[in-house]
mmCIF file with all atom_site columns, C-alpha atoms in Angstrom:
data_model
loop_
_atom_site.group_PDB
_atom_site.id
_atom_site.type_symbol
_atom_site.label_atom_id
_atom_site.label_alt_id
_atom_site.label_comp_id
_atom_site.label_asym_id
_atom_site.label_entity_id
_atom_site.label_seq_id
_atom_site.pdbx_PDB_ins_code
_atom_site.Cartn_x
_atom_site.Cartn_y
_atom_site.Cartn_z
_atom_site.occupancy
_atom_site.B_iso_or_equiv
_atom_site.pdbx_formal_charge
_atom_site.auth_seq_id
_atom_site.auth_comp_id
_atom_site.auth_asym_id
_atom_site.auth_atom_id
_atom_site.pdbx_PDB_model_num
ATOM 1   C CA . MET A 1 1   ? -8.054  41.596  26.837  1.00 0.00 ? 1   MET A CA 1
ATOM 2   C CA . ILE A 1 2   ? -11.320 43.683  27.292  1.00 0.00 ? 2   ILE A CA 1
ATOM 3   C CA . GLY A 1 3   ? -15.180 42.212  28.020  1.00 0.00 ? 3   GLY A CA 1
ATOM 4   C CA . ASN A 1 4   ? -16.879 39.920  30.369  1.00 0.00 ? 4   ASN A CA 1
ATOM 5   C CA . PRO A 1 5   ? -15.151 36.179  30.289  1.00 0.00 ? 5   PRO A CA 1
ATOM 6   C CA . VAL A 1 6   ? -19.043 35.219  31.716  1.00 0.00 ? 6   VAL A CA 1
ATOM 7   C CA . LEU A 1 7   ? -20.551 35.818  28.350  1.00 0.00 ? 7   LEU A CA 1
ATOM 8   C CA . ASN A 1 8   ? -17.465 35.315  25.732  1.00 0.00 ? 8   ASN A CA 1
ATOM 9   C CA . PRO A 1 9   ? -16.531 31.858  25.907  1.00 0.00 ? 9   PRO A CA 1
ATOM 10  C CA . THR A 1 10  ? -13.425 32.603  23.536  1.00 0.00 ? 10  THR A CA 1
ATOM 11  C CA . LEU A 1 11  ? -12.944 35.257  26.170  1.00 0.00 ? 11  LEU A CA 1
ATOM 12  C CA . LYS A 1 12  ? -13.038 33.263  28.797  1.00 0.00 ? 12  LYS A CA 1
ATOM 13  C CA . GLU A 1 13  ? -10.159 30.789  27.199  1.00 0.00 ? 13  GLU A CA 1
ATOM 14  C CA . LEU A 1 14  ? -7.686  33.137  26.815  1.00 0.00 ? 14  LEU A CA 1
ATOM 15  C CA . TYR A 1 15  ? -8.140  34.181  30.405  1.00 0.00 ? 15  TYR A CA 1
ATOM 16  C CA . LEU A 1 16  ? -7.520  30.873  31.440  1.00 0.00 ? 16  LEU A CA 1
ATOM 17  C CA . GLN A 1 17  ? -4.963  31.251  29.152  1.00 0.00 ? 17  GLN A CA 1
ATOM 18  C CA . VAL A 1 18  ? -3.211  33.906  30.666  1.00 0.00 ? 18  VAL A CA 1
ATOM 19  C CA . ILE A 1 19  ? -3.943  33.063  34.540  1.00 0.00 ? 19  ILE A CA 1
ATOM 20  C CA . THR A 1 20  ? -2.420  29.096  33.920  1.00 0.00 ? 20  THR A CA 1
ATOM 21  C CA . GLY A 1 21  ? -0.023  29.546  32.075  1.00 0.00 ? 21  GLY A CA 1
ATOM 22  C CA . LYS A 1 22  ? -1.016  27.517  29.539  1.00 0.00 ? 22  LYS A CA 1
ATOM 23  C CA . LYS A 1 23  ? -1.390  28.054  25.389  1.00 0.00 ? 23  LYS A CA 1
ATOM 24  C CA . GLU A 1 24  ? -2.924  25.927  22.936  1.00 0.00 ? 24  GLU A CA 1
ATOM 25  C CA . ASP A 1 25  ? -3.771  27.228  19.639  1.00 0.00 ? 25  ASP A CA 1
ATOM 26  C CA . MET A 1 26  ? -7.391  27.936  19.701  1.00 0.00 ? 26  MET A CA 1
ATOM 27  C CA . ASP A 1 27  ? -7.298  28.004  15.902  1.00 0.00 ? 27  ASP A CA 1
ATOM 28  C CA . LYS A 1 28  ? -6.066  25.149  15.084  1.00 0.00 ? 28  LYS A CA 1
ATOM 29  C CA . PRO A 1 29  ? -9.851  23.157  13.865  1.00 0.00 ? 29  PRO A CA 1
ATOM 30  C CA . ASP A 1 30  ? -9.975  18.805  15.458  1.00 0.00 ? 30  ASP A CA 1
ATOM 31  C CA . PRO A 1 31  ? -7.753  16.553  13.177  1.00 0.00 ? 31  PRO A CA 1
ATOM 32  C CA . THR A 1 32  ? -10.068 14.514  11.306  1.00 0.00 ? 32  THR A CA 1
ATOM 33  C CA . ARG A 1 33  ? -9.361  10.252  12.629  1.00 0.00 ? 33  ARG A CA 1
ATOM 34  C CA . ALA A 1 34  ? -10.424 7.387   10.468  1.00 0.00 ? 34  ALA A CA 1
ATOM 35  C CA . SER A 1 35  ? -11.049 3.774   11.602  1.00 0.00 ? 35  SER A CA 1
ATOM 36  C CA . VAL A 1 36  ? -11.056 0.852   9.148   1.00 0.00 ? 36  VAL A CA 1
ATOM 37  C CA . SER A 1 37  ? -12.904 -1.759  9.841   1.00 0.00 ? 37  SER A CA 1
ATOM 38  C CA . GLU A 1 38  ? -10.883 -4.396  9.631   1.00 0.00 ? 38  GLU A CA 1
ATOM 39  C CA . SER A 1 39  ? -6.709  -3.737  8.955   1.00 0.00 ? 39  SER A CA 1
ATOM 40  C CA . LEU A 1 40  ? -5.749  -7.478  7.083   1.00 0.00 ? 40  LEU A CA 1
ATOM 41  C CA . LEU A 1 41  ? -8.643  -8.643  4.955   1.00 0.00 ? 41  LEU A CA 1
ATOM 42  C CA . GLU A 1 42  ? -7.542  -12.736 5.132   1.00 0.00 ? 42  GLU A CA 1
ATOM 43  C CA . LEU A 1 43  ? -8.234  -14.464 1.995   1.00 0.00 ? 43  LEU A CA 1
ATOM 44  C CA . GLY A 1 44  ? -8.058  -17.775 1.838   1.00 0.00 ? 44  GLY A CA 1
ATOM 45  C CA . THR A 1 45  ? -6.558  -20.221 -0.462  1.00 0.00 ? 45  THR A CA 1
ATOM 46  C CA . LEU A 1 46  ? -7.697  -18.977 -4.417  1.00 0.00 ? 46  LEU A CA 1
ATOM 47  C CA . LYS A 1 47  ? -6.921  -20.348 -7.995  1.00 0.00 ? 47  LYS A CA 1
ATOM 48  C CA . PRO A 1 48  ? -5.025  -18.546 -10.136 1.00 0.00 ? 48  PRO A CA 1
ATOM 49  C CA . GLY A 1 49  ? -7.122  -15.803 -12.715 1.00 0.00 ? 49  GLY A CA 1
ATOM 50  C CA . ILE A 1 50  ? -10.518 -15.843 -10.460 1.00 0.00 ? 50  ILE A CA 1
ATOM 51  C CA . PRO A 1 51  ? -11.450 -12.803 -9.158  1.00 0.00 ? 51  PRO A CA 1
ATOM 52  C CA . VAL A 1 52  ? -11.900 -11.604 -5.080  1.00 0.00 ? 52  VAL A CA 1
ATOM 53  C CA . LYS A 1 53  ? -14.256 -9.425  -4.044  1.00 0.00 ? 53  LYS A CA 1
ATOM 54  C CA . ARG A 1 54  ? -14.310 -8.492  -0.423  1.00 0.00 ? 54  ARG A CA 1
ATOM 55  C CA . SER A 1 55  ? -15.048 -4.677  1.245   1.00 0.00 ? 55  SER A CA 1
ATOM 56  C CA . ALA A 1 56  ? -13.385 -3.067  4.506   1.00 0.00 ? 56  ALA A CA 1
ATOM 57  C CA . GLY A 1 57  ? -15.171 -0.407  6.040   1.00 0.00 ? 57  GLY A CA 1
ATOM 58  C CA . ILE A 1 58  ? -13.927 3.082   6.981   1.00 0.00 ? 58  ILE A CA 1
ATOM 59  C CA . SER A 1 59  ? -14.937 4.967   8.928   1.00 0.00 ? 59  SER A CA 1
ATOM 60  C CA . ASN A 1 60  ? -15.714 8.794   10.470  1.00 0.00 ? 60  ASN A CA 1
ATOM 61  C CA . ILE A 1 61  ? -14.970 8.475   13.789  1.00 0.00 ? 61  ILE A CA 1
ATOM 62  C CA . GLY A 1 62  ? -13.386 12.660  14.018  1.00 0.00 ? 62  GLY A CA 1
ATOM 63  C CA . ARG A 1 63  ? -15.605 15.838  14.315  1.00 0.00 ? 63  ARG A CA 1
ATOM 64  C CA . ASN A 1 64  ? -15.046 17.553  10.587  1.00 0.00 ? 64  ASN A CA 1
ATOM 65  C CA . ALA A 1 65  ? -16.380 15.534  7.156   1.00 0.00 ? 65  ALA A CA 1
ATOM 66  C CA . LEU A 1 66  ? -13.586 12.614  6.258   1.00 0.00 ? 66  LEU A CA 1
ATOM 67  C CA . LEU A 1 67  ? -12.151 13.457  2.445   1.00 0.00 ? 67  LEU A CA 1
ATOM 68  C CA . ILE A 1 68  ? -11.414 10.019  0.724   1.00 0.00 ? 68  ILE A CA 1
ATOM 69  C CA . LYS A 1 69  ? -8.253  11.597  -1.964  1.00 0.00 ? 69  LYS A CA 1
ATOM 70  C CA . ASP A 1 70  ? -7.583  8.849   -3.489  1.00 0.00 ? 70  ASP A CA 1
ATOM 71  C CA . VAL A 1 71  ? -6.727  5.143   -3.167  1.00 0.00 ? 71  VAL A CA 1
ATOM 72  C CA . ILE A 1 72  ? -3.946  3.457   -4.503  1.00 0.00 ? 72  ILE A CA 1
ATOM 73  C CA . THR A 1 73  ? -2.478  -0.667  -4.540  1.00 0.00 ? 73  THR A CA 1
ATOM 74  C CA . SER A 1 74  ? 0.372   -2.332  -4.013  1.00 0.00 ? 74  SER A CA 1
ATOM 75  C CA . CYS A 1 75  ? 0.061   -4.263  -7.003  1.00 0.00 ? 75  CYS A CA 1
ATOM 76  C CA . ASP A 1 76  ? -1.788  -3.685  -10.038 1.00 0.00 ? 76  ASP A CA 1
ATOM 77  C CA . CYS A 1 77  ? -3.271  -7.489  -9.806  1.00 0.00 ? 77  CYS A CA 1
ATOM 78  C CA . VAL A 1 78  ? -5.887  -4.863  -6.740  1.00 0.00 ? 78  VAL A CA 1
ATOM 79  C CA . ARG A 1 79  ? -8.189  -2.628  -7.725  1.00 0.00 ? 79  ARG A CA 1
ATOM 80  C CA . ALA A 1 80  ? -9.570  -1.106  -5.358  1.00 0.00 ? 80  ALA A CA 1
ATOM 81  C CA . THR A 1 81  ? -12.718 1.777   -5.271  1.00 0.00 ? 81  THR A CA 1
ATOM 82  C CA . PRO A 1 82  ? -14.529 3.620   -2.359  1.00 0.00 ? 82  PRO A CA 1
ATOM 83  C CA . SER A 1 83  ? -18.157 3.827   -2.511  1.00 0.00 ? 83  SER A CA 1
ATOM 84  C CA . SER A 1 84  ? -17.742 7.417   -1.313  1.00 0.00 ? 84  SER A CA 1
ATOM 85  C CA . GLU A 1 85  ? -15.359 10.077  -0.936  1.00 0.00 ? 85  GLU A CA 1
ATOM 86  C CA . ALA A 1 86  ? -16.418 12.263  1.900   1.00 0.00 ? 86  ALA A CA 1
ATOM 87  C CA . VAL A 1 87  ? -18.058 10.688  4.801   1.00 0.00 ? 87  VAL A CA 1
ATOM 88  C CA . ASN A 1 88  ? -19.289 12.509  8.017   1.00 0.00 ? 88  ASN A CA 1
ATOM 89  C CA . PRO A 1 89  ? -19.025 12.164  11.224  1.00 0.00 ? 89  PRO A CA 1
ATOM 90  C CA . GLY A 1 90  ? -20.161 9.078   13.120  1.00 0.00 ? 90  GLY A CA 1
ATOM 91  C CA . GLU A 1 91  ? -20.523 8.044   9.395   1.00 0.00 ? 91  GLU A CA 1
ATOM 92  C CA . SER A 1 92  ? -18.847 4.796   6.565   1.00 0.00 ? 92  SER A CA 1
ATOM 93  C CA . ALA A 1 93  ? -18.259 4.397   2.872   1.00 0.00 ? 93  ALA A CA 1
ATOM 94  C CA . GLU A 1 94  ? -16.914 1.175   2.470   1.00 0.00 ? 94  GLU A CA 1
ATOM 95  C CA . ILE A 1 95  ? -13.741 0.893   0.434   1.00 0.00 ? 95  ILE A CA 1
ATOM 96  C CA . GLN A 1 96  ? -14.464 -2.713  -2.212  1.00 0.00 ? 96  GLN A CA 1
ATOM 97  C CA . ILE A 1 97  ? -11.659 -4.376  -3.036  1.00 0.00 ? 97  ILE A CA 1
ATOM 98  C CA . GLU A 1 98  ? -10.620 -6.625  -5.736  1.00 0.00 ? 98  GLU A CA 1
ATOM 99  C CA . PHE A 1 99  ? -7.862  -8.908  -6.812  1.00 0.00 ? 99  PHE A CA 1
ATOM 100 C CA . THR A 1 100 ? -7.295  -11.202 -8.910  1.00 0.00 ? 100 THR A CA 1
ATOM 101 C CA . PRO A 1 101 ? -4.572  -13.595 -7.888  1.00 0.00 ? 101 PRO A CA 1
ATOM 102 C CA . GLU A 1 102 ? -1.356  -14.492 -10.969 1.00 0.00 ? 102 GLU A CA 1
ATOM 103 C CA . GLU A 1 103 ? 1.371   -15.967 -9.482  1.00 0.00 ? 103 GLU A CA 1
ATOM 104 C CA . PRO A 1 104 ? 1.474   -19.452 -6.749  1.00 0.00 ? 104 PRO A CA 1
ATOM 105 C CA . GLY A 1 105 ? 2.395   -18.664 -3.249  1.00 0.00 ? 105 GLY A CA 1
ATOM 106 C CA . GLU A 1 106 ? 1.609   -16.801 -0.038  1.00 0.00 ? 106 GLU A CA 1
ATOM 107 C CA . PHE A 1 107 ? 0.545   -12.719 -0.918  1.00 0.00 ? 107 PHE A CA 1
ATOM 108 C CA . PHE A 1 108 ? 0.282   -9.560  1.199   1.00 0.00 ? 108 PHE A CA 1
ATOM 109 C CA . LYS A 1 109 ? -1.210  -6.679  -0.614  1.00 0.00 ? 109 LYS A CA 1
ATOM 110 C CA . ASP A 1 110 ? -1.662  -2.977  0.771   1.00 0.00 ? 110 ASP A CA 1
ATOM 111 C CA . VAL A 1 111 ? -4.519  -1.076  0.245   1.00 0.00 ? 111 VAL A CA 1
ATOM 112 C CA . TYR A 1 112 ? -4.106  2.821   1.046   1.00 0.00 ? 112 TYR A CA 1
ATOM 113 C CA . ILE A 1 113 ? -6.269  4.994   1.691   1.00 0.00 ? 113 ILE A CA 1
ATOM 114 C CA . TYR A 1 114 ? -5.155  9.152   1.109   1.00 0.00 ? 114 TYR A CA 1
ATOM 115 C CA . CYS A 1 115 ? -7.684  11.074  3.718   1.00 0.00 ? 115 CYS A CA 1
ATOM 116 C CA . ASN A 1 116 ? -7.476  14.298  5.825   1.00 0.00 ? 116 ASN A CA 1
ATOM 117 C CA . THR A 1 117 ? -6.137  12.778  8.440   1.00 0.00 ? 117 THR A CA 1
ATOM 118 C CA . GLU A 1 118 ? -3.099  13.216  10.629  1.00 0.00 ? 118 GLU A CA 1
ATOM 119 C CA . ASP A 1 119 ? -1.670  9.517   10.332  1.00 0.00 ? 119 ASP A CA 1
ATOM 120 C CA . SER A 1 120 ? -2.620  9.524   6.463   1.00 0.00 ? 120 SER A CA 1
ATOM 121 C CA . PRO A 1 121 ? -2.543  7.021   4.380   1.00 0.00 ? 121 PRO A CA 1
ATOM 122 C CA . VAL A 1 122 ? -4.603  4.577   6.131   1.00 0.00 ? 122 VAL A CA 1
ATOM 123 C CA . CYS A 1 123 ? -3.821  0.626   5.221   1.00 0.00 ? 123 CYS A CA 1
ATOM 124 C CA . VAL A 1 124 ? -5.791  -2.413  4.854   1.00 0.00 ? 124 VAL A CA 1
ATOM 125 C CA . GLN A 1 125 ? -3.175  -5.394  3.916   1.00 0.00 ? 125 GLN A CA 1
ATOM 126 C CA . ILE A 1 126 ? -5.201  -8.260  2.076   1.00 0.00 ? 126 ILE A CA 1
ATOM 127 C CA . HIS A 1 127 ? -3.536  -11.979 2.617   1.00 0.00 ? 127 HIS A CA 1
ATOM 128 C CA . GLY A 1 128 ? -3.683  -15.582 1.041   1.00 0.00 ? 128 GLY A CA 1
ATOM 129 C CA . ASN A 1 129 ? -2.300  -18.471 -0.871  1.00 0.00 ? 129 ASN A CA 1
ATOM 130 C CA . VAL A 1 130 ? -2.704  -19.103 -4.792  1.00 0.00 ? 130 VAL A CA 1
ATOM 131 C CA . GLU A 1 131 ? -2.774  -22.846 -5.334  1.00 0.00 ? 131 GLU A CA 1
ATOM 132 C CA . LYS A 1 132 ? -0.404  -24.023 -7.870  1.00 0.00 ? 132 LYS A CA 1
#
């Protein structure tokens, strides 16, 4: 290692790693992180065959762009569409969710948001009851 660590932050970090014995992966980028506004959407009591629309927010709480790669639902009775496929740090997007109730009774359905985060997919669950 040659150079002045006072003038070169990268070299300073290398010197500190050698001196302290700590090794950190400096080439590893900061992971993108996402947060949903609500992980559970309560839809209440619904009538069969009448679609219900709700939205869930997804925020980029990381330092890199959040890329929404895909949105998959656990049932054909649920459709979900992101308002944007790329979300800048500190910004949010909406996931538009439409549920068409079919069978009477209580239901739990999942919306999986696949994105460039370490804990992908992010899940939003919808819950409610369909009248008989």
